[in-house]
Amino acid sequence: MTTAHNTTSPQYPFTAVVGMDDLRLALLLNAVSPAVGGVLVRGEKGTAKSTAVRALSALMPAVDVVGGCRFACAPTAPDPGCPDGPHGTGPVEHRPTRMVELPVGASEDRLVGALDIERALSEGVKAFEPGLLADAHRGILYVDEVNLLHDHLVDLLLDAAAMGASYVEREGVSVRHAARFLLVGTMNPEEGELRPQLLDRFGLTVEVAASREPDQRVEVVRRRLAYDADPAGFAARWAGDEDELRGRIAAARELLPRVTLGDRALRQIAATCAAFEVDGMRADIVMARTATALAAWAGRTDVAEEDVRQAALLALPHRRRRNPFDAPGLDEDKLDETLEEFRGTDEDPAPDADTDGDDDPDPDGPDGGGPGGGDGPEGGHPPQEGGPEEAPLPPETGLPHQQDGEAPPAPAPEQPGPEPRPQGGAAGEKPAVAATEPFRTRRLDVPGLGEGADGRRSRARTAHGRTTGARRPRGALGKLHLAATVQAAAPHQKARGRRGTGLVVRRDDLREAVREGREGNLVLFVVDASGSMAARKRMSAVKGAVLSLLLDAYQRRDKIGMITFRGSGAELALPPTSSVEAGAARLEQLPTGGRTPLSEGLLKAHEVLRIERMRDPSRRALLVVVTDGRATGTAGAGRAAGGPLARASRAARLLAADGTAAVVVDCEAGPVRLGLAGELARDLQGTAITLDELRADSVSALVRTVQGTRTTHGNRKAA
């Protein structure tokens, strides 16, 4: 949906947002220089991320557009390739800057626009319905929960932001239009991360978290209640600050072309990016643009060292991630050492002399007076009695190394100690041990052909992939299958009175391509944490295997969940989520010891999968049971009726009856093996593999999928 300014009640004022200095500064820098590349806002829920972004639109200067142009062309410099062009000397509209919101469930056509293929084939007319990228041209495009957006939509979005244009191509018919906008994305890391390649495409990133100071939280609540009670009156009290900040944005925009980026600053930028080992050159370019915008915001015409430092704190943290378990952050001591090392290397000291004499930031701070407030529990400075107090954004403000709510980085390998291996059914709880180094696992996939969300695990019918056939459209036409459409229309040309060379195409002739790609699945881990698994060396290896599978799930775009069983029952340690960081954190803290209630773990898995099937019927599940197959309990014995092994067998057959694809990772070790994990796999109608076979580079890891004796059953379920 396209969202402009709220016409029913005033927007919450940007200058009333409490605290969040880094967020406000990053947004304002992009307002000054959209070439910075947008902002990614990471933070826990309820931290006023959306409020701050929406409030920014009211500060942006109004724009002039060609009257009647659906693509917001500027009257003084219209886009020569505008689909509504060429533009003559028509009326000019003066309107506020638009803020367009992209819903998580938006389709590709809604984002980039859609061509009327029927008219294109039959009439040769490029009938184009603009999408959200066209609506956002010369405005703000806001994507809430950007980490939940389909990857291919994020790719299209970031490509348009980088090129300043959007291209729509369907079967040889193409349309191009300008699409330059300020891109802002927000996300809660607990719900899953963006791929590193996509993180790199955002110019800046900031971390936000709720303040733990009672006074600041009180001020947040006070302002929010005042706004809810009288939005117009609250906005009026902050109107002066809003006007002042709006004027400062305009002044900084005007000054920006005159800002000089000297050799010393360029060397510091290059040295900083090299010292932190960021990939590629995008970080250097973003830092240079950000430092220039910071200088313009401070009212200076040359870039100072503090601009380079602040630019690094905003542009580099999200570019240093090497795996999904790394938390974004920057070592500020190392940053200061690098800047110090390359200070004074400018061959022309004259500009530095001027800069050194006027190096201090504006006394009002980089935002010129944005006091804070919002609808989330953010910290800030409460106003003094009688009026709002200015809350400057100091250039020195940096990003924290790790915010509340983030998952810790992957645990380092720990060497096993001489702790004796406890016997199965030991009652004592053992402390958590560290995982071994993760490794690349072989691919485990679900048999059959699904229709779930795009991913990289199991075969599925998807919107992207190789074309395998054609069918009549189900609703709006997706990807046109041109050959099938022509074949359907060809026999009716004489009856339709065809004249000339054009093909007479009707709606019933259209065929869309059926494509096969891969989908993401729900991977549910059931991990044995009982005494039979508690030997230090053994549990470290098991944790390393699960951590490796978590990493594999991240790379294949899966949702994950984790159930652990030990003692007297099973626990849903991690409800199904897209956040593998949360899974790694739960795994790191996992204690071991006690009995082995295998049947309880399997029954808990059955219940979780039943609920998830109701929530998301199209997402198929893969059950990964990590155990040695032993089962103990307080009553019964072994395989006797009512015994723990018999109960586990019945629970496994219950999962098999639902068509759940399953893999049992056999953790049994030692010279004498009971083979219980293999029996469990047969009851699950799945496959058993050892820890060694789980490795992709293992000699015994042959190319095979999770089929076993279930292949026919799985195909029937998929059909």
XYZ file of C-alpha atoms in Angstrom:
719
model
C 0.000 0.000 0.000
C 1.124 3.545 -0.707
C 1.185 5.796 2.285
C 1.568 9.564 2.148
C 1.095 11.921 5.070
C -1.642 11.070 7.510
C -4.531 13.414 6.703
C -6.619 12.520 9.736
C -4.107 13.345 12.473
C -0.636 14.954 12.495
C 2.413 12.705 12.292
C 4.355 12.223 15.518
C 7.093 14.917 15.412
C 10.607 13.802 14.594
C 12.034 16.254 17.114
C 9.876 14.704 19.857
C 11.540 11.319 19.572
C 13.435 10.538 22.776
C 17.063 9.466 22.442
C 18.070 7.183 19.548
C 20.821 9.615 18.528
C 22.421 7.271 15.990
C 19.109 6.514 14.312
C 18.108 10.143 13.993
C 21.549 11.119 12.734
C 21.580 8.361 10.087
C 18.123 9.341 8.843
C 19.053 13.018 8.668
C 22.282 12.298 6.784
C 20.302 10.421 4.158
C 17.857 13.322 3.959
C 20.835 15.605 3.263
C 22.497 13.199 0.800
C 20.327 10.340 -0.553
C 23.489 9.033 -2.295
C 24.582 7.659 1.107
C 22.405 4.650 0.308
C 19.711 4.388 2.936
C 19.523 3.097 6.500
C 18.953 -0.333 8.017
C 17.535 -0.039 11.544
C 18.078 -3.103 13.729
C 16.464 -3.400 17.113
C 14.123 -5.131 19.469
C 10.386 -4.655 19.206
C 8.777 -1.551 20.716
C 11.713 0.818 20.212
C 9.974 3.438 18.042
C 11.834 2.443 14.870
C 8.762 2.928 12.686
C 7.733 6.139 14.472
C 11.081 7.805 13.771
C 11.095 6.767 10.111
C 7.537 7.944 9.466
C 8.236 11.234 11.220
C 11.128 11.959 8.866
C 8.817 12.373 5.871
C 7.344 15.550 7.358
C 10.818 17.132 7.408
C 11.662 16.470 3.785
C 11.381 19.439 1.408
C 8.305 19.512 -0.826
C 8.815 18.609 -4.487
C 7.531 19.953 -7.818
C 6.223 17.310 -10.240
C 4.850 17.361 -13.761
C 1.078 17.463 -13.561
C -0.514 14.098 -14.328
C 2.808 12.198 -14.425
C 2.516 8.921 -12.536
C 6.299 8.793 -12.101
C 6.824 12.149 -10.336
C 9.051 13.678 -13.016
C 10.621 17.021 -12.114
C 9.369 19.856 -14.371
C 12.876 21.275 -14.776
C 14.500 17.910 -15.630
C 11.913 15.287 -16.629
C 13.059 11.728 -17.181
C 13.596 11.337 -20.953
C 12.566 7.678 -20.726
C 9.443 8.254 -18.633
C 6.618 5.940 -19.764
C 4.205 8.908 -19.454
C 6.491 11.185 -21.499
C 7.480 13.104 -23.395
C 6.339 15.962 -21.165
C 5.464 19.320 -22.616
C 4.806 22.578 -20.835
C 1.951 21.425 -18.663
C 0.790 22.294 -15.150
C 3.126 21.829 -12.205
C 2.066 20.207 -8.931
C 3.708 21.208 -5.630
C 3.288 18.389 -3.139
C 4.839 17.029 0.069
C 7.469 14.310 -0.149
C 5.801 10.923 -0.246
C 6.565 8.082 2.078
C 5.676 4.726 0.541
C 5.476 1.568 2.649
C 6.265 -1.835 1.173
C 4.259 -4.620 2.855
C 6.071 -7.854 3.705
C 3.600 -9.858 1.617
C 3.890 -7.700 -1.520
C 4.267 -9.429 -4.881
C 6.899 -8.656 -7.495
C 4.281 -6.970 -9.682
C 3.216 -4.744 -6.793
C 6.809 -3.676 -6.222
C 8.054 -2.992 -9.752
C 4.766 -2.666 -11.634
C 3.094 -4.869 -14.213
C 2.725 -4.960 -17.985
C -0.562 -5.813 -19.672
C 0.796 -8.758 -21.647
C -2.465 -9.303 -23.511
C -2.444 -5.761 -24.956
C 1.296 -5.955 -25.601
C 0.866 -9.098 -27.738
C -2.339 -8.174 -29.524
C -1.978 -4.392 -29.912
C 1.730 -3.756 -29.447
C 0.911 -1.282 -26.663
C 3.126 -0.960 -23.584
C 0.290 -0.641 -21.098
C 2.106 -0.329 -17.769
C 0.675 -0.118 -14.267
C 3.299 1.498 -11.995
C 4.375 -0.207 -8.788
C 5.606 1.019 -5.444
C 9.061 1.879 -6.812
C 7.437 4.435 -9.102
C 5.355 5.843 -6.250
C 8.495 6.255 -4.121
C 10.481 8.193 -6.756
C 11.858 11.392 -5.176
C 10.483 10.295 -1.817
C 11.018 7.720 0.944
C 10.544 3.971 0.574
C 10.036 2.341 3.949
C 10.245 -1.446 4.408
C 9.212 -2.627 7.851
C 10.538 -6.084 8.775
C 12.797 -6.108 5.728
C 14.377 -9.369 6.916
C 11.033 -11.123 6.374
C 10.739 -9.920 2.769
C 11.396 -12.530 0.062
C 15.019 -12.455 -1.046
C 14.238 -11.821 -4.709
C 12.138 -8.775 -3.747
C 14.979 -7.431 -1.629
C 17.316 -7.917 -4.610
C 14.976 -5.948 -6.891
C 14.562 -3.246 -4.288
C 18.270 -2.755 -3.683
C 19.118 -2.918 -7.393
C 16.668 -0.093 -8.066
C 18.068 1.920 -5.156
C 21.627 1.469 -6.470
C 20.840 2.273 -10.131
C 18.210 4.942 -9.574
C 15.916 3.184 -12.046
C 13.535 0.244 -12.226
C 13.325 -2.149 -15.169
C 10.310 -4.331 -15.900
C 10.817 -6.956 -18.589
C 8.333 -9.585 -19.683
C 8.906 -11.759 -22.740
C 10.798 -9.119 -24.707
C 8.575 -6.214 -23.664
C 10.403 -3.827 -21.330
C 9.673 -0.600 -19.486
C 12.143 1.579 -17.614
C 11.436 4.468 -15.275
C 13.388 6.519 -12.747
C 13.303 5.313 -9.142
C 15.461 7.415 -6.843
C 14.390 7.319 -3.232
C 15.609 7.279 0.340
C 15.506 3.614 1.385
C 14.870 2.789 5.036
C 14.473 -0.749 6.339
C 13.729 -1.877 9.873
C 14.118 -5.337 11.343
C 14.089 -7.281 14.580
C 17.167 -9.568 14.592
C 15.283 -12.095 16.731
C 13.127 -12.880 13.678
C 16.039 -13.666 11.380
C 18.934 -11.940 9.672
C 19.483 -10.568 6.210
C 22.109 -12.225 4.031
C 25.527 -10.494 4.238
C 25.258 -9.597 0.536
C 22.021 -7.726 1.221
C 23.317 -6.108 4.385
C 26.152 -4.639 2.340
C 23.694 -2.886 0.022
C 22.355 -0.666 2.807
C 24.506 2.407 3.216
C 24.275 2.767 6.996
C 23.060 0.656 9.869
C 22.109 1.554 13.421
C 21.234 -0.505 16.475
C 18.415 0.608 18.747
C 17.412 -0.783 22.114
C 15.080 0.267 24.894
C 16.567 2.520 27.535
C 17.062 1.002 30.969
C 16.912 4.428 32.664
C 13.584 4.909 34.493
C 13.545 8.694 33.932
C 13.949 8.300 30.181
C 11.267 5.629 30.001
C 8.934 7.904 31.984
C 9.515 10.683 29.444
C 8.741 8.324 26.563
C 5.423 7.332 28.113
C 4.561 10.930 29.032
C 5.070 12.194 25.491
C 3.266 9.300 23.889
C 0.223 9.734 26.136
C 0.204 13.460 25.417
C 0.268 12.782 21.669
C -2.515 10.189 21.857
C -4.699 12.544 23.892
C -4.296 15.529 21.538
C -2.267 14.837 18.359
C -2.820 18.307 16.904
C -1.925 20.106 20.104
C 1.155 17.943 20.668
C 2.363 18.564 17.109
C 1.791 22.303 17.515
C 4.058 22.406 20.590
C 6.892 20.932 18.538
C 6.212 22.894 15.335
C 8.998 25.397 15.966
C 11.610 22.684 16.394
C 10.324 20.897 13.308
C 10.607 24.077 11.213
C 14.126 24.725 12.474
C 15.253 21.196 11.654
C 13.554 21.333 8.260
C 15.449 24.510 7.451
C 18.722 22.973 8.523
C 18.200 20.010 6.197
C 17.633 22.407 3.295
C 20.745 24.424 4.206
C 22.902 21.296 4.427
C 21.632 20.121 1.039
C 22.618 23.442 -0.466
C 26.085 23.327 1.135
C 26.803 19.694 0.224
C 28.199 20.305 -3.320
C 30.807 22.695 -1.893
C 32.197 20.257 0.711
C 35.786 19.161 0.031
C 36.984 15.646 0.801
C 40.757 16.011 1.208
C 43.488 13.447 0.667
C 44.003 12.976 4.395
C 40.345 12.067 4.932
C 40.410 9.750 1.912
C 43.486 7.975 3.263
C 41.851 7.562 6.648
C 38.734 6.125 5.013
C 40.721 3.660 2.910
C 42.937 2.656 5.837
C 39.917 2.098 8.099
C 38.139 -0.141 5.585
C 41.347 -2.108 5.032
C 42.017 -2.450 8.765
C 38.560 -3.902 9.393
C 38.833 -6.224 6.351
C 35.513 -5.296 4.787
C 34.790 -6.908 1.427
C 34.765 -4.900 -1.781
C 34.868 -1.122 -2.256
C 31.284 -0.185 -1.416
C 32.222 0.557 2.195
C 34.882 3.086 1.124
C 32.418 4.894 -1.132
C 29.653 4.944 1.479
C 32.061 6.226 4.136
C 33.211 9.021 1.830
C 29.644 10.106 1.080
C 28.646 9.866 4.737
C 31.630 11.915 5.931
C 30.828 14.576 3.331
C 27.201 14.700 4.468
C 28.338 14.979 8.103
C 30.505 17.971 7.261
C 27.617 19.653 5.432
C 25.307 18.908 8.375
C 27.789 20.599 10.729
C 27.969 23.607 8.403
C 31.566 22.999 7.263
C 33.011 22.898 3.763
C 35.768 20.372 4.492
C 35.720 16.899 6.029
C 37.286 16.553 9.482
C 38.570 13.495 11.299
C 35.485 13.294 13.511
C 33.378 13.003 10.339
C 35.444 10.023 9.185
C 35.145 8.395 12.612
C 31.379 8.830 12.793
C 31.025 7.616 9.198
C 32.898 4.431 10.106
C 30.632 3.793 13.094
C 27.563 4.034 10.867
C 28.816 2.383 7.664
C 31.047 -0.516 8.770
C 29.483 -2.603 11.588
C 27.100 -4.576 9.358
C 29.812 -5.169 6.755
C 32.088 -7.067 9.147
C 29.869 -10.139 9.573
C 31.591 -13.296 8.415
C 28.890 -15.778 9.403
C 25.292 -15.492 10.649
C 26.362 -15.955 14.277
C 28.565 -12.846 14.270
C 27.032 -9.836 15.994
C 27.491 -6.524 14.160
C 29.886 -4.177 15.892
C 33.111 -2.217 15.622
C 36.179 -2.100 17.861
C 36.376 1.624 18.583
C 39.885 1.391 20.048
C 41.128 -0.148 16.816
C 39.283 2.541 14.868
C 40.962 5.314 16.865
C 44.390 3.700 16.392
C 43.885 3.549 12.624
C 42.772 7.177 12.403
C 45.725 8.240 14.561
C 48.182 6.326 12.387
C 47.016 8.058 9.225
C 46.596 11.522 10.727
C 48.707 14.228 9.160
C 49.589 12.345 5.961
C 47.840 14.879 3.719
C 50.392 16.316 1.302
C 48.622 19.676 1.263
C 48.326 20.910 4.874
C 46.559 24.147 3.985
C 43.002 22.749 4.136
C 43.871 21.048 7.448
C 44.890 24.357 8.951
C 41.467 25.769 8.208
C 39.800 22.636 9.466
C 41.815 22.547 12.678
C 40.705 26.024 13.472
C 37.039 25.228 12.996
C 36.864 21.566 13.916
C 34.324 21.772 16.660
C 30.847 20.516 15.831
C 27.904 22.836 15.818
C 26.940 23.526 19.448
C 23.454 22.246 18.705
C 24.830 18.886 17.565
C 24.477 17.321 14.118
C 20.716 17.251 14.192
C 20.275 20.849 15.152
C 17.879 20.264 17.907
C 16.041 17.029 17.687
C 14.924 16.379 21.194
C 13.578 12.984 21.540
C 10.363 11.004 22.200
C 8.422 8.186 20.624
C 6.102 5.301 21.088
C 8.836 2.872 22.050
C 10.774 2.686 25.285
C 13.738 4.768 24.085
C 16.047 6.780 26.257
C 16.622 10.516 25.865
C 16.640 13.841 27.651
C 13.332 15.036 29.097
C 12.494 18.666 28.373
C 12.761 21.329 30.999
C 9.643 22.877 32.391
C 8.050 25.427 30.159
C 9.078 23.962 26.823
C 10.968 21.233 24.984
C 14.673 20.887 25.498
C 17.097 20.435 22.606
C 18.600 16.953 22.423
C 21.687 17.223 20.179
C 23.097 14.325 18.237
C 26.850 14.419 18.960
C 29.083 13.261 16.115
C 31.022 11.177 18.614
C 27.998 8.980 19.343
C 28.927 5.430 18.286
C 27.285 2.080 17.959
C 27.411 -0.341 20.887
C 29.324 -3.550 20.397
C 26.245 -5.642 21.174
C 22.673 -4.624 21.929
C 20.143 -6.301 24.131
C 18.225 -8.980 22.283
C 21.094 -9.917 19.953
C 22.329 -13.446 19.811
C 25.937 -13.871 20.967
C 28.557 -14.922 18.440
C 29.255 -18.571 17.814
C 31.010 -20.177 20.766
C 34.685 -20.971 20.373
C 35.769 -24.600 20.280
C 36.668 -26.047 23.636
C 38.957 -28.968 24.138
C 37.351 -31.880 25.964
C 38.503 -32.518 29.475
C 39.083 -35.788 31.272
C 35.553 -35.888 32.685
C 34.358 -39.527 32.819
C 31.421 -40.488 30.662
C 28.255 -40.891 32.745
C 26.040 -43.906 32.335
C 22.668 -43.596 30.560
C 20.002 -42.423 32.942
C 22.371 -40.470 35.211
C 20.346 -38.066 37.286
C 22.907 -35.271 37.799
C 22.848 -32.222 35.546
C 26.103 -31.381 33.799
C 27.116 -27.807 32.934
C 26.883 -26.658 29.339
C 29.926 -27.354 27.171
C 31.104 -25.479 24.104
C 30.530 -26.760 20.592
C 33.302 -27.921 18.325
C 34.073 -25.946 15.196
C 31.140 -26.014 12.733
C 31.621 -27.731 9.389
C 29.898 -27.866 6.005
C 27.122 -30.439 6.076
C 25.618 -32.495 3.298
C 22.240 -31.360 2.074
C 19.249 -33.015 3.711
C 16.032 -32.383 1.827
C 12.360 -33.328 1.918
C 11.200 -35.794 -0.751
C 8.548 -34.892 -3.292
C 7.687 -31.542 -4.827
C 6.467 -28.731 -2.588
C 5.026 -25.263 -3.119
C 6.492 -23.402 -0.154
C 8.450 -20.185 0.199
C 11.499 -19.689 -2.010
C 14.633 -21.191 -0.505
C 17.512 -23.515 -1.243
C 16.666 -26.873 0.289
C 13.947 -29.039 -1.297
C 12.454 -29.245 -4.800
C 9.354 -27.097 -5.241
C 7.208 -25.186 -7.694
C 8.327 -21.597 -7.288
C 8.068 -18.245 -9.035
C 11.760 -18.459 -9.908
C 13.634 -21.404 -11.371
C 13.757 -23.473 -14.527
C 10.603 -23.676 -16.642
C 9.086 -27.156 -16.644
C 5.687 -26.559 -18.287
C 2.724 -24.216 -18.693
C -0.747 -23.828 -17.203
C -3.700 -21.483 -17.198
C -3.207 -18.558 -14.810
C -4.585 -18.910 -11.310
C -5.696 -15.354 -10.686
C -3.333 -12.620 -11.965
C -0.940 -13.695 -14.715
C 2.517 -14.492 -13.398
C 5.420 -15.342 -15.716
C 4.089 -15.623 -19.266
C 4.878 -18.800 -21.212
C 5.023 -17.250 -24.673
C 5.202 -20.446 -26.744
C 2.245 -22.022 -24.959
C 0.233 -18.800 -25.325
C 0.871 -18.655 -29.072
C -0.022 -22.332 -29.425
C -3.308 -21.739 -27.603
C -4.215 -18.703 -29.718
C -3.067 -19.968 -33.133
C -5.987 -22.339 -33.960
C -8.556 -19.551 -33.473
C -7.089 -16.821 -35.691
C -9.411 -17.418 -38.653
C -12.521 -17.545 -36.487
C -11.474 -14.316 -34.788
C -11.160 -12.531 -38.108
C -7.445 -11.921 -37.990
C -6.221 -9.223 -40.345
C -2.605 -8.301 -40.992
C 0.380 -9.660 -39.090
C -0.819 -9.180 -35.521
C -1.866 -12.153 -33.434
C -5.383 -11.970 -31.996
C -4.990 -13.001 -28.354
C -7.781 -13.440 -25.848
C -7.569 -13.762 -22.120
C -8.287 -17.491 -22.292
C -5.218 -17.996 -24.481
C -2.748 -16.780 -21.881
C -0.533 -19.394 -20.261
C 1.853 -18.889 -17.406
C 5.105 -20.750 -16.930
C 5.364 -23.499 -14.356
C 8.779 -23.252 -12.789
C 10.696 -25.584 -10.545
C 13.216 -24.317 -8.035
C 13.858 -24.937 -4.380
C 11.962 -24.040 -1.248
C 12.842 -23.335 2.344
C 11.553 -25.777 4.944
C 10.874 -25.862 8.640
C 13.791 -27.784 10.136
C 12.811 -28.983 13.603
C 15.701 -30.243 15.716
C 14.991 -32.749 18.493
C 18.180 -32.903 20.567
C 18.938 -35.542 23.183
C 20.469 -33.759 26.209
C 20.256 -36.689 28.625
C 22.928 -38.339 30.687
C 23.723 -40.859 27.961
C 24.904 -37.924 25.827
C 26.595 -35.970 28.598
C 30.215 -37.017 28.178
C 32.108 -33.788 27.542
C 33.842 -34.798 24.325
C 30.726 -36.395 22.927
C 28.366 -33.515 23.677
C 30.806 -30.985 22.220
C 30.784 -32.949 18.974
C 26.976 -33.170 19.006
C 26.663 -29.425 19.575
C 29.133 -28.811 16.759
C 26.988 -30.942 14.447
C 23.775 -29.111 15.405
C 25.539 -25.755 15.015
C 26.642 -26.839 11.534
C 23.069 -27.799 10.662
C 21.883 -24.408 11.939
C 24.373 -22.689 9.656
C 23.171 -24.846 6.767
C 19.552 -23.891 7.572
C 20.489 -20.206 7.476
C 22.119 -20.568 4.076
C 19.118 -22.467 2.702
C 16.542 -19.913 3.981
C 14.818 -22.285 6.403
C 12.825 -21.684 9.521
C 14.162 -23.580 12.492
C 12.876 -24.852 15.829
C 14.536 -26.781 18.621
C 13.208 -29.302 21.141
C 15.433 -30.742 23.852
C 14.638 -33.699 26.077
C 16.268 -34.789 29.298
C 15.271 -35.700 32.846
C 11.526 -36.169 33.060
C 10.306 -34.441 29.908
C 10.837 -32.413 26.742
C 11.024 -28.649 26.261
C 10.436 -26.432 23.236
C 13.707 -24.555 23.627
C 13.160 -22.484 20.474
C 9.752 -22.022 18.819
C 9.934 -22.078 14.995
C 11.677 -18.907 13.828
C 13.904 -17.567 11.078
C 16.584 -16.517 13.582
C 19.415 -19.020 13.584
C 21.224 -16.735 16.045
C 18.565 -17.550 18.619
C 19.073 -21.255 17.922
C 22.838 -20.934 18.404
C 22.291 -19.098 21.693
C 19.937 -21.797 23.016
C 22.390 -24.482 21.954
C 25.297 -22.806 23.737
C 23.368 -22.731 27.027
C 22.056 -26.293 26.770
C 22.770 -28.327 29.948
C 22.888 -32.112 29.922
C 22.218 -34.971 32.319
C 19.389 -37.069 33.661
C 17.185 -39.717 32.093
C 16.351 -40.067 28.389
C 12.642 -39.376 27.741
C 12.871 -40.022 24.000
C 9.119 -40.572 23.547
C 8.349 -37.205 25.182
C 10.702 -35.468 22.758
C 9.036 -37.090 19.751
C 5.533 -36.340 21.020
C 6.485 -32.715 21.587
C 7.754 -32.604 17.983
C 4.439 -34.049 16.766
C 2.518 -31.311 18.580
C 4.775 -28.495 17.324
C 4.534 -29.697 13.715
C 0.750 -30.024 13.953
C 0.448 -26.393 15.016
C 2.902 -25.196 12.366
C 0.989 -27.011 9.607
C -2.097 -24.992 10.559
C -0.124 -21.738 10.579
C 1.729 -22.289 7.302
C 0.368 -25.269 5.329
C 2.675 -24.709 2.349
C 5.924 -24.955 4.340
C 6.999 -28.586 4.605
C 8.909 -29.843 7.619
C 12.123 -31.795 8.068
C 12.566 -33.481 11.452
C 16.187 -33.920 12.573
C 16.527 -36.127 15.667
C 19.978 -35.992 17.260
C 20.313 -38.967 19.639
C 21.983 -42.281 20.321
C 18.542 -43.930 20.334
C 18.531 -44.879 23.997
C 15.345 -44.370 26.010
C 14.901 -44.616 29.765
C 11.993 -43.940 32.057
C 10.588 -44.422 35.531
C 8.394 -47.400 34.607
C 8.634 -50.385 32.295
C 11.768 -51.768 30.786
C 13.271 -51.466 27.337
C 11.068 -52.857 24.576
C 8.477 -54.360 26.955
C 4.919 -53.179 26.484
C 4.685 -49.784 28.088
C 8.470 -49.539 28.322
C 10.415 -46.429 27.188
C 11.606 -47.934 23.882
C 8.104 -49.158 23.045
C 6.657 -45.710 23.770
C 9.330 -44.074 21.628
C 8.532 -46.493 18.793
C 4.825 -45.621 18.935
C 5.594 -41.875 18.960
C 7.882 -42.306 15.926
C 5.195 -44.191 13.990
C 2.748 -41.384 14.800
C 5.078 -38.874 13.108
C 5.551 -41.217 10.140
C 1.780 -41.517 9.703
C 1.628 -37.719 9.225
C 4.175 -37.945 6.394
C 6.911 -36.104 8.284
C 10.295 -36.394 6.560
C 12.862 -37.384 9.177
C 16.587 -37.858 9.653
C 18.155 -39.452 12.723
C 21.702 -38.320 13.430
C 23.184 -41.335 15.227
C 25.447 -40.154 18.051
C 26.237 -43.584 19.450
C 29.935 -44.111 20.097
C 32.185 -46.811 21.443
C 33.166 -50.340 20.389
C 29.821 -51.874 21.398
C 26.825 -50.325 19.623
C 23.173 -51.188 20.090
C 21.924 -49.723 16.794
C 18.924 -48.113 18.494
C 19.128 -44.951 16.349
C 18.733 -47.047 13.208
C 15.628 -48.707 14.648
C 14.217 -45.283 15.469
C 14.827 -44.146 11.871
C 12.934 -47.174 10.564
C 9.975 -46.365 12.823
C 10.071 -42.772 11.509
C 10.305 -44.116 7.937
C 13.332 -41.873 7.574
C 17.094 -42.154 7.269
C 19.819 -42.667 9.867
C 23.252 -41.107 9.375
C 26.252 -40.938 11.656
C 28.017 -37.767 12.718
C 30.771 -38.598 10.244
C 28.304 -39.070 7.378
C 26.809 -35.659 8.155
C 29.937 -33.953 6.864
C 29.786 -32.917 3.217
C 33.441 -33.847 2.687
C 33.158 -37.271 4.326
C 34.016 -40.254 2.136
C 30.883 -42.012 3.380
C 28.615 -39.019 2.675
C 27.217 -40.220 -0.630
C 24.733 -38.147 -2.618
C 21.343 -39.256 -1.294
C 18.215 -37.513 -0.028
C 15.955 -38.172 2.916
C 13.986 -40.921 1.274
C 14.670 -44.331 2.792
C 11.556 -46.470 2.698
C 9.339 -43.326 2.586
C 9.854 -42.188 -1.016
C 6.509 -43.386 -2.351
C 4.676 -42.126 0.706
C 6.406 -38.721 0.466
C 5.529 -38.244 -3.181
C 1.912 -39.112 -2.443
C 1.799 -36.505 0.334
C 3.368 -33.842 -1.904
C 0.850 -34.541 -4.650
